[in-house]
Each structure stands twice: as structure tokens, then as C-alpha cells.
Amino acid sequence: MDLENKNNKRKVTITLVAILVLVLTIGGAYALWTYSNTLGNQTLISGDIYMKFTEGDTVNIKEAMPSVTYNPDDYFQFSVEGKNTYKKDIVYEILLDEGDAPTGEGNESRTERIKPELLKFRLVEVKDGKEEELIQEGNYDSISKKRIWVDRVKANTKENIKYTYRGWRQNPLFL
């Protein structure tokens, strides 16, 4: 009987060791296969590129009055500057997004936003002092992270480049 217990314990131990070796072999092979698949298409694009706002990073439309035209002097300007020393193009985008929620604190008695569909946006690129219109009268149902422009900085751009943009917003008359 004692010999039979030893044989049973030995069989159980051998079975457990075989299962453990099998699990480790299959798990290791799967981990190696998964790791090798992540090496294929992963690229980190690096270059010297940065965004520079020349008049602040927000548009303030406090006390905005309804209008049917754009005020040519009421714009905000920003630039994309830098160089792309990488071998692939760097793509950037310009987004519209809602700012902080109105609080109604101090002299501001309003706590509601202007509905996005009541706003119109205009975007131009300034090249050699001349404006090239990109968006004439953009009107959107939502402006939460709304992509309005996409461009790229070409690969292997060794010298500094600068793309300058101007944006306007219009609060149309309520008819």
C-alpha cells in the first residue's frame, strides 16, 4: 500500500510538471508571437515642430454683438512653426472646441453658451502678407473638438518654416 501511494504521488507530480512545462511553453510562444507583431508597424515620428499662438490661445467673445458681416479687425492669429527633420511628413490639424463653461460670476450674469449652429467661422492662411481663404463661412452643429483644417509639414524640412493662420467668428443676427 505504501508503494502504491508513492507511485500515485509520483504520477501526480509528473503530470503537474508536464502540464506546467506545457503551459509555460505555449504561454512563452504566444508572448513572443504577440511581441513580434507589435514591432512591425509602430513608428515614432519626431521632428522639431511646435505651435505658437501670437495673440493667446483662446478666442473671447464676451459681449459679442450680432452681425451679418465679419469685422476684419476682430481676428485671432496663430502660427505653426518649426522644422521636420524626420523622414515622413508630420500631419497637424486645427480644431474648434468649446472653452470652459460660463460661470455667471462677477459682472457676467449669463451662464449659457451661444448655440454652435448660430456661429460662423472663417479661417485664412497668411502668406507674404496676403490672405488665402481656407474656410469662408464654416457653420457647425457642434464645435466640440471639430476638425476644420488639416495640413502637413513636409519630411526632411531642415530650415524653419512658419504657417500663419487667422480666424474670425461671427455671431449672426437672430431673425
PDB file of C-alpha atoms in Angstrom:
ATOM      1  CA  MET A   1       0.000   0.000   0.000  1.00  0.00           C
ATOM      2  CA  ASP A   2       2.843   2.324   0.810  1.00  0.00           C
ATOM      3  CA  LEU A   3       4.417   1.613  -2.579  1.00  0.00           C
ATOM      4  CA  GLU A   4       1.107   2.314  -4.295  1.00  0.00           C
ATOM      5  CA  ASN A   5       0.834   5.771  -2.595  1.00  0.00           C
ATOM      6  CA  LYS A   6       4.362   6.625  -3.699  1.00  0.00           C
ATOM      7  CA  ASN A   7       3.514   5.646  -7.284  1.00  0.00           C
ATOM      8  CA  ASN A   8       0.323   7.758  -7.201  1.00  0.00           C
ATOM      9  CA  LYS A   9       2.236  10.765  -5.809  1.00  0.00           C
ATOM     10  CA  ARG A  10       4.917  10.302  -8.455  1.00  0.00           C
ATOM     11  CA  LYS A  11       2.274  10.135 -11.242  1.00  0.00           C
ATOM     12  CA  VAL A  12       0.568  13.284  -9.927  1.00  0.00           C
ATOM     13  CA  THR A  13       3.910  15.122  -9.661  1.00  0.00           C
ATOM     14  CA  ILE A  14       4.973  14.086 -13.176  1.00  0.00           C
ATOM     15  CA  THR A  15       1.565  15.085 -14.570  1.00  0.00           C
ATOM     16  CA  LEU A  16       1.721  18.508 -12.851  1.00  0.00           C
ATOM     17  CA  VAL A  17       5.273  19.130 -14.059  1.00  0.00           C
ATOM     18  CA  ALA A  18       4.269  18.146 -17.633  1.00  0.00           C
ATOM     19  CA  ILE A  19       1.260  20.475 -17.526  1.00  0.00           C
ATOM     20  CA  LEU A  20       3.401  23.319 -16.109  1.00  0.00           C
ATOM     21  CA  VAL A  21       6.053  22.850 -18.839  1.00  0.00           C
ATOM     22  CA  LEU A  22       3.316  22.761 -21.487  1.00  0.00           C
ATOM     23  CA  VAL A  23       1.652  25.951 -20.149  1.00  0.00           C
ATOM     24  CA  LEU A  24       4.989  27.775 -19.939  1.00  0.00           C
ATOM     25  CA  THR A  25       5.963  26.702 -23.448  1.00  0.00           C
ATOM     26  CA  ILE A  26       2.637  27.722 -25.008  1.00  0.00           C
ATOM     27  CA  GLY A  27       2.485  30.969 -22.968  1.00  0.00           C
ATOM     28  CA  GLY A  28       6.060  31.903 -23.879  1.00  0.00           C
ATOM     29  CA  ALA A  29       5.477  31.182 -27.552  1.00  0.00           C
ATOM     30  CA  TYR A  30       2.281  33.285 -27.527  1.00  0.00           C
ATOM     31  CA  ALA A  31       4.059  36.166 -25.746  1.00  0.00           C
ATOM     32  CA  LEU A  32       6.929  36.060 -28.250  1.00  0.00           C
ATOM     33  CA  TRP A  33       4.483  35.979 -31.184  1.00  0.00           C
ATOM     34  CA  THR A  34       2.470  38.920 -29.758  1.00  0.00           C
ATOM     35  CA  TYR A  35       5.625  40.947 -29.100  1.00  0.00           C
ATOM     36  CA  SER A  36       6.980  40.346 -32.597  1.00  0.00           C
ATOM     37  CA  ASN A  37       3.678  41.534 -34.137  1.00  0.00           C
ATOM     38  CA  THR A  38       3.890  44.893 -32.338  1.00  0.00           C
ATOM     39  CA  LEU A  39       7.310  45.593 -33.854  1.00  0.00           C
ATOM     40  CA  GLY A  40       6.068  45.778 -37.448  1.00  0.00           C
ATOM     41  CA  ASN A  41       4.085  48.981 -37.857  1.00  0.00           C
ATOM     42  CA  GLN A  42       4.989  51.074 -34.839  1.00  0.00           C
ATOM     43  CA  THR A  43       6.793  54.293 -35.743  1.00  0.00           C
ATOM     44  CA  LEU A  44       7.562  57.304 -33.642  1.00  0.00           C
ATOM     45  CA  ILE A  45       7.638  60.498 -35.664  1.00  0.00           C
ATOM     46  CA  SER A  46       9.925  63.085 -34.192  1.00  0.00           C
ATOM     47  CA  GLY A  47      10.907  66.428 -35.518  1.00  0.00           C
ATOM     48  CA  ASP A  48      11.326  69.937 -34.229  1.00  0.00           C
ATOM     49  CA  ILE A  49       7.796  71.306 -34.516  1.00  0.00           C
ATOM     50  CA  TYR A  50       5.761  73.457 -32.179  1.00  0.00           C
ATOM     51  CA  MET A  51       2.645  75.633 -32.138  1.00  0.00           C
ATOM     52  CA  LYS A  52       2.921  79.310 -31.312  1.00  0.00           C
ATOM     53  CA  PHE A  53      -0.103  81.493 -30.616  1.00  0.00           C
ATOM     54  CA  THR A  54       0.724  85.117 -31.261  1.00  0.00           C
ATOM     55  CA  GLU A  55      -2.345  86.534 -29.526  1.00  0.00           C
ATOM     56  CA  GLY A  56      -3.243  83.990 -26.860  1.00  0.00           C
ATOM     57  CA  ASP A  57      -4.677  80.523 -27.178  1.00  0.00           C
ATOM     58  CA  THR A  58      -8.373  81.345 -26.854  1.00  0.00           C
ATOM     59  CA  VAL A  59     -10.978  83.462 -28.598  1.00  0.00           C
ATOM     60  CA  ASN A  60     -13.016  85.582 -26.258  1.00  0.00           C
ATOM     61  CA  ILE A  61     -16.479  86.505 -27.484  1.00  0.00           C
ATOM     62  CA  LYS A  62     -17.663  88.322 -24.364  1.00  0.00           C
ATOM     63  CA  GLU A  63     -20.309  90.916 -25.082  1.00  0.00           C
ATOM     64  CA  ALA A  64     -20.396  89.885 -28.751  1.00  0.00           C
ATOM     65  CA  MET A  65     -22.997  91.697 -30.784  1.00  0.00           C
ATOM     66  CA  PRO A  66     -24.927  90.031 -33.615  1.00  0.00           C
ATOM     67  CA  SER A  67     -23.654  90.948 -37.056  1.00  0.00           C
ATOM     68  CA  VAL A  68     -24.157  89.891 -40.660  1.00  0.00           C
ATOM     69  CA  THR A  69     -20.553  90.602 -41.661  1.00  0.00           C
ATOM     70  CA  TYR A  70     -17.138  89.789 -40.359  1.00  0.00           C
ATOM     71  CA  ASN A  71     -15.245  92.551 -38.604  1.00  0.00           C
ATOM     72  CA  PRO A  72     -11.862  92.446 -40.370  1.00  0.00           C
ATOM     73  CA  ASP A  73     -10.116  93.770 -37.246  1.00  0.00           C
ATOM     74  CA  ASP A  74     -11.637  91.193 -34.879  1.00  0.00           C
ATOM     75  CA  TYR A  75      -9.455  88.153 -35.595  1.00  0.00           C
ATOM     76  CA  PHE A  76      -7.065  85.972 -33.683  1.00  0.00           C
ATOM     77  CA  GLN A  77      -3.792  84.876 -35.205  1.00  0.00           C
ATOM     78  CA  PHE A  78      -1.648  81.816 -34.577  1.00  0.00           C
ATOM     79  CA  SER A  79       1.267  80.073 -36.248  1.00  0.00           C
ATOM     80  CA  VAL A  80       2.654  76.602 -36.713  1.00  0.00           C
ATOM     81  CA  GLU A  81       6.432  76.933 -36.658  1.00  0.00           C
ATOM     82  CA  GLY A  82       9.414  74.647 -36.686  1.00  0.00           C
ATOM     83  CA  LYS A  83      11.158  72.126 -38.895  1.00  0.00           C
ATOM     84  CA  ASN A  84      10.575  68.455 -39.614  1.00  0.00           C
ATOM     85  CA  THR A  85      13.867  66.605 -39.558  1.00  0.00           C
ATOM     86  CA  TYR A  86      12.119  63.240 -39.763  1.00  0.00           C
ATOM     87  CA  LYS A  87      11.821  61.159 -42.981  1.00  0.00           C
ATOM     88  CA  LYS A  88       7.993  61.287 -43.006  1.00  0.00           C
ATOM     89  CA  ASP A  89       5.552  64.191 -43.112  1.00  0.00           C
ATOM     90  CA  ILE A  90       4.097  65.443 -39.819  1.00  0.00           C
ATOM     91  CA  VAL A  91       0.345  65.996 -40.056  1.00  0.00           C
ATOM     92  CA  TYR A  92      -1.322  68.626 -37.861  1.00  0.00           C
ATOM     93  CA  GLU A  93      -4.930  69.705 -37.539  1.00  0.00           C
ATOM     94  CA  ILE A  94      -6.827  72.785 -36.413  1.00  0.00           C
ATOM     95  CA  LEU A  95      -9.791  72.071 -34.151  1.00  0.00           C
ATOM     96  CA  LEU A  96     -12.690  74.095 -32.818  1.00  0.00           C
ATOM     97  CA  ASP A  97     -13.532  73.279 -29.238  1.00  0.00           C
ATOM     98  CA  GLU A  98     -15.733  74.724 -26.530  1.00  0.00           C
ATOM     99  CA  GLY A  99     -13.941  76.553 -23.745  1.00  0.00           C
ATOM    100  CA  ASP A 100     -14.745  76.494 -20.063  1.00  0.00           C
ATOM    101  CA  ALA A 101     -18.418  76.591 -19.146  1.00  0.00           C
ATOM    102  CA  PRO A 102     -19.709  80.085 -18.348  1.00  0.00           C
ATOM    103  CA  THR A 103     -19.930  80.653 -14.593  1.00  0.00           C
ATOM    104  CA  GLY A 104     -22.065  83.771 -14.307  1.00  0.00           C
ATOM    105  CA  GLU A 105     -19.645  85.183 -11.727  1.00  0.00           C
ATOM    106  CA  GLY A 106     -18.893  88.878 -11.240  1.00  0.00           C
ATOM    107  CA  ASN A 107     -20.417  91.197 -13.827  1.00  0.00           C
ATOM    108  CA  GLU A 108     -21.230  88.265 -16.087  1.00  0.00           C
ATOM    109  CA  SER A 109     -24.837  87.354 -15.487  1.00  0.00           C
ATOM    110  CA  ARG A 110     -25.123  84.821 -18.313  1.00  0.00           C
ATOM    111  CA  THR A 111     -24.478  81.152 -17.740  1.00  0.00           C
ATOM    112  CA  GLU A 112     -25.451  79.755 -21.156  1.00  0.00           C
ATOM    113  CA  ARG A 113     -23.359  79.336 -24.278  1.00  0.00           C
ATOM    114  CA  ILE A 114     -24.269  80.631 -27.705  1.00  0.00           C
ATOM    115  CA  LYS A 115     -25.548  77.671 -29.695  1.00  0.00           C
ATOM    116  CA  PRO A 116     -22.841  76.449 -32.109  1.00  0.00           C
ATOM    117  CA  GLU A 117     -25.211  76.439 -35.085  1.00  0.00           C
ATOM    118  CA  LEU A 118     -25.647  80.217 -34.615  1.00  0.00           C
ATOM    119  CA  LEU A 119     -21.914  80.850 -35.028  1.00  0.00           C
ATOM    120  CA  LYS A 120     -19.956  81.107 -38.258  1.00  0.00           C
ATOM    121  CA  PHE A 121     -16.199  80.780 -38.575  1.00  0.00           C
ATOM    122  CA  ARG A 122     -13.698  81.982 -41.142  1.00  0.00           C
ATOM    123  CA  LEU A 123     -10.112  80.732 -41.466  1.00  0.00           C
ATOM    124  CA  VAL A 124      -7.360  82.116 -43.696  1.00  0.00           C
ATOM    125  CA  GLU A 125      -3.686  81.373 -44.155  1.00  0.00           C
ATOM    126  CA  VAL A 126      -1.440  84.429 -44.344  1.00  0.00           C
ATOM    127  CA  LYS A 127       1.319  84.094 -46.974  1.00  0.00           C
ATOM    128  CA  ASP A 128       3.619  87.033 -47.668  1.00  0.00           C
ATOM    129  CA  GLY A 129       1.118  89.405 -46.063  1.00  0.00           C
ATOM    130  CA  LYS A 130      -1.772  88.183 -48.243  1.00  0.00           C
ATOM    131  CA  GLU A 131      -4.701  86.135 -47.012  1.00  0.00           C
ATOM    132  CA  GLU A 132      -5.643  82.871 -48.698  1.00  0.00           C
ATOM    133  CA  GLU A 133      -9.151  81.848 -47.645  1.00  0.00           C
ATOM    134  CA  LEU A 134      -9.420  78.293 -46.338  1.00  0.00           C
ATOM    135  CA  ILE A 135     -12.898  78.376 -44.777  1.00  0.00           C
ATOM    136  CA  GLN A 136     -15.308  81.115 -45.809  1.00  0.00           C
ATOM    137  CA  GLU A 137     -18.325  80.625 -43.551  1.00  0.00           C
ATOM    138  CA  GLY A 138     -17.941  77.468 -41.529  1.00  0.00           C
ATOM    139  CA  ASN A 139     -21.124  76.641 -39.659  1.00  0.00           C
ATOM    140  CA  TYR A 140     -21.282  73.557 -37.442  1.00  0.00           C
ATOM    141  CA  ASP A 141     -23.928  71.828 -35.320  1.00  0.00           C
ATOM    142  CA  SER A 142     -21.276  71.042 -32.744  1.00  0.00           C
ATOM    143  CA  ILE A 143     -17.868  72.580 -32.135  1.00  0.00           C
ATOM    144  CA  SER A 144     -16.642  70.072 -29.591  1.00  0.00           C
ATOM    145  CA  LYS A 145     -13.247  69.003 -30.982  1.00  0.00           C
ATOM    146  CA  LYS A 146     -14.453  69.762 -34.520  1.00  0.00           C
ATOM    147  CA  ARG A 147     -11.629  69.336 -37.064  1.00  0.00           C
ATOM    148  CA  ILE A 148     -11.778  72.220 -39.539  1.00  0.00           C
ATOM    149  CA  TRP A 149      -8.334  72.093 -41.188  1.00  0.00           C
ATOM    150  CA  VAL A 150      -5.600  69.500 -41.722  1.00  0.00           C
ATOM    151  CA  ASP A 151      -2.176  70.194 -43.200  1.00  0.00           C
ATOM    152  CA  ARG A 152       1.328  68.762 -43.049  1.00  0.00           C
ATOM    153  CA  VAL A 153       4.913  69.776 -42.592  1.00  0.00           C
ATOM    154  CA  LYS A 154       6.915  68.064 -45.323  1.00  0.00           C
ATOM    155  CA  ALA A 155       9.557  65.483 -44.437  1.00  0.00           C
ATOM    156  CA  ASN A 156      13.227  66.464 -44.231  1.00  0.00           C
ATOM    157  CA  THR A 157      12.478  70.159 -43.790  1.00  0.00           C
ATOM    158  CA  LYS A 158      15.818  71.330 -42.425  1.00  0.00           C
ATOM    159  CA  GLU A 159      15.084  75.062 -42.304  1.00  0.00           C
ATOM    160  CA  ASN A 160      12.453  76.650 -40.061  1.00  0.00           C
ATOM    161  CA  ILE A 161       9.024  77.016 -41.642  1.00  0.00           C
ATOM    162  CA  LYS A 162       6.085  79.100 -40.484  1.00  0.00           C
ATOM    163  CA  TYR A 163       2.412  78.746 -41.379  1.00  0.00           C
ATOM    164  CA  THR A 164       0.366  81.685 -40.096  1.00  0.00           C
ATOM    165  CA  TYR A 165      -3.413  81.492 -39.723  1.00  0.00           C
ATOM    166  CA  ARG A 166      -6.120  83.983 -38.832  1.00  0.00           C
ATOM    167  CA  GLY A 167      -9.550  83.083 -37.594  1.00  0.00           C
ATOM    168  CA  TRP A 168     -12.767  85.034 -37.194  1.00  0.00           C
ATOM    169  CA  ARG A 169     -16.016  84.201 -35.575  1.00  0.00           C
ATOM    170  CA  GLN A 170     -19.331  85.742 -36.409  1.00  0.00           C
ATOM    171  CA  ASN A 171     -22.444  85.803 -34.277  1.00  0.00           C
ATOM    172  CA  PRO A 172     -25.166  86.273 -36.930  1.00  0.00           C
ATOM    173  CA  LEU A 173     -28.314  88.294 -36.475  1.00  0.00           C
ATOM    174  CA  PHE A 174     -31.180  86.364 -34.965  1.00  0.00           C
ATOM    175  CA  LEU A 175     -34.097  86.648 -37.367  1.00  0.00           C
TER     176      LEU A 175
END
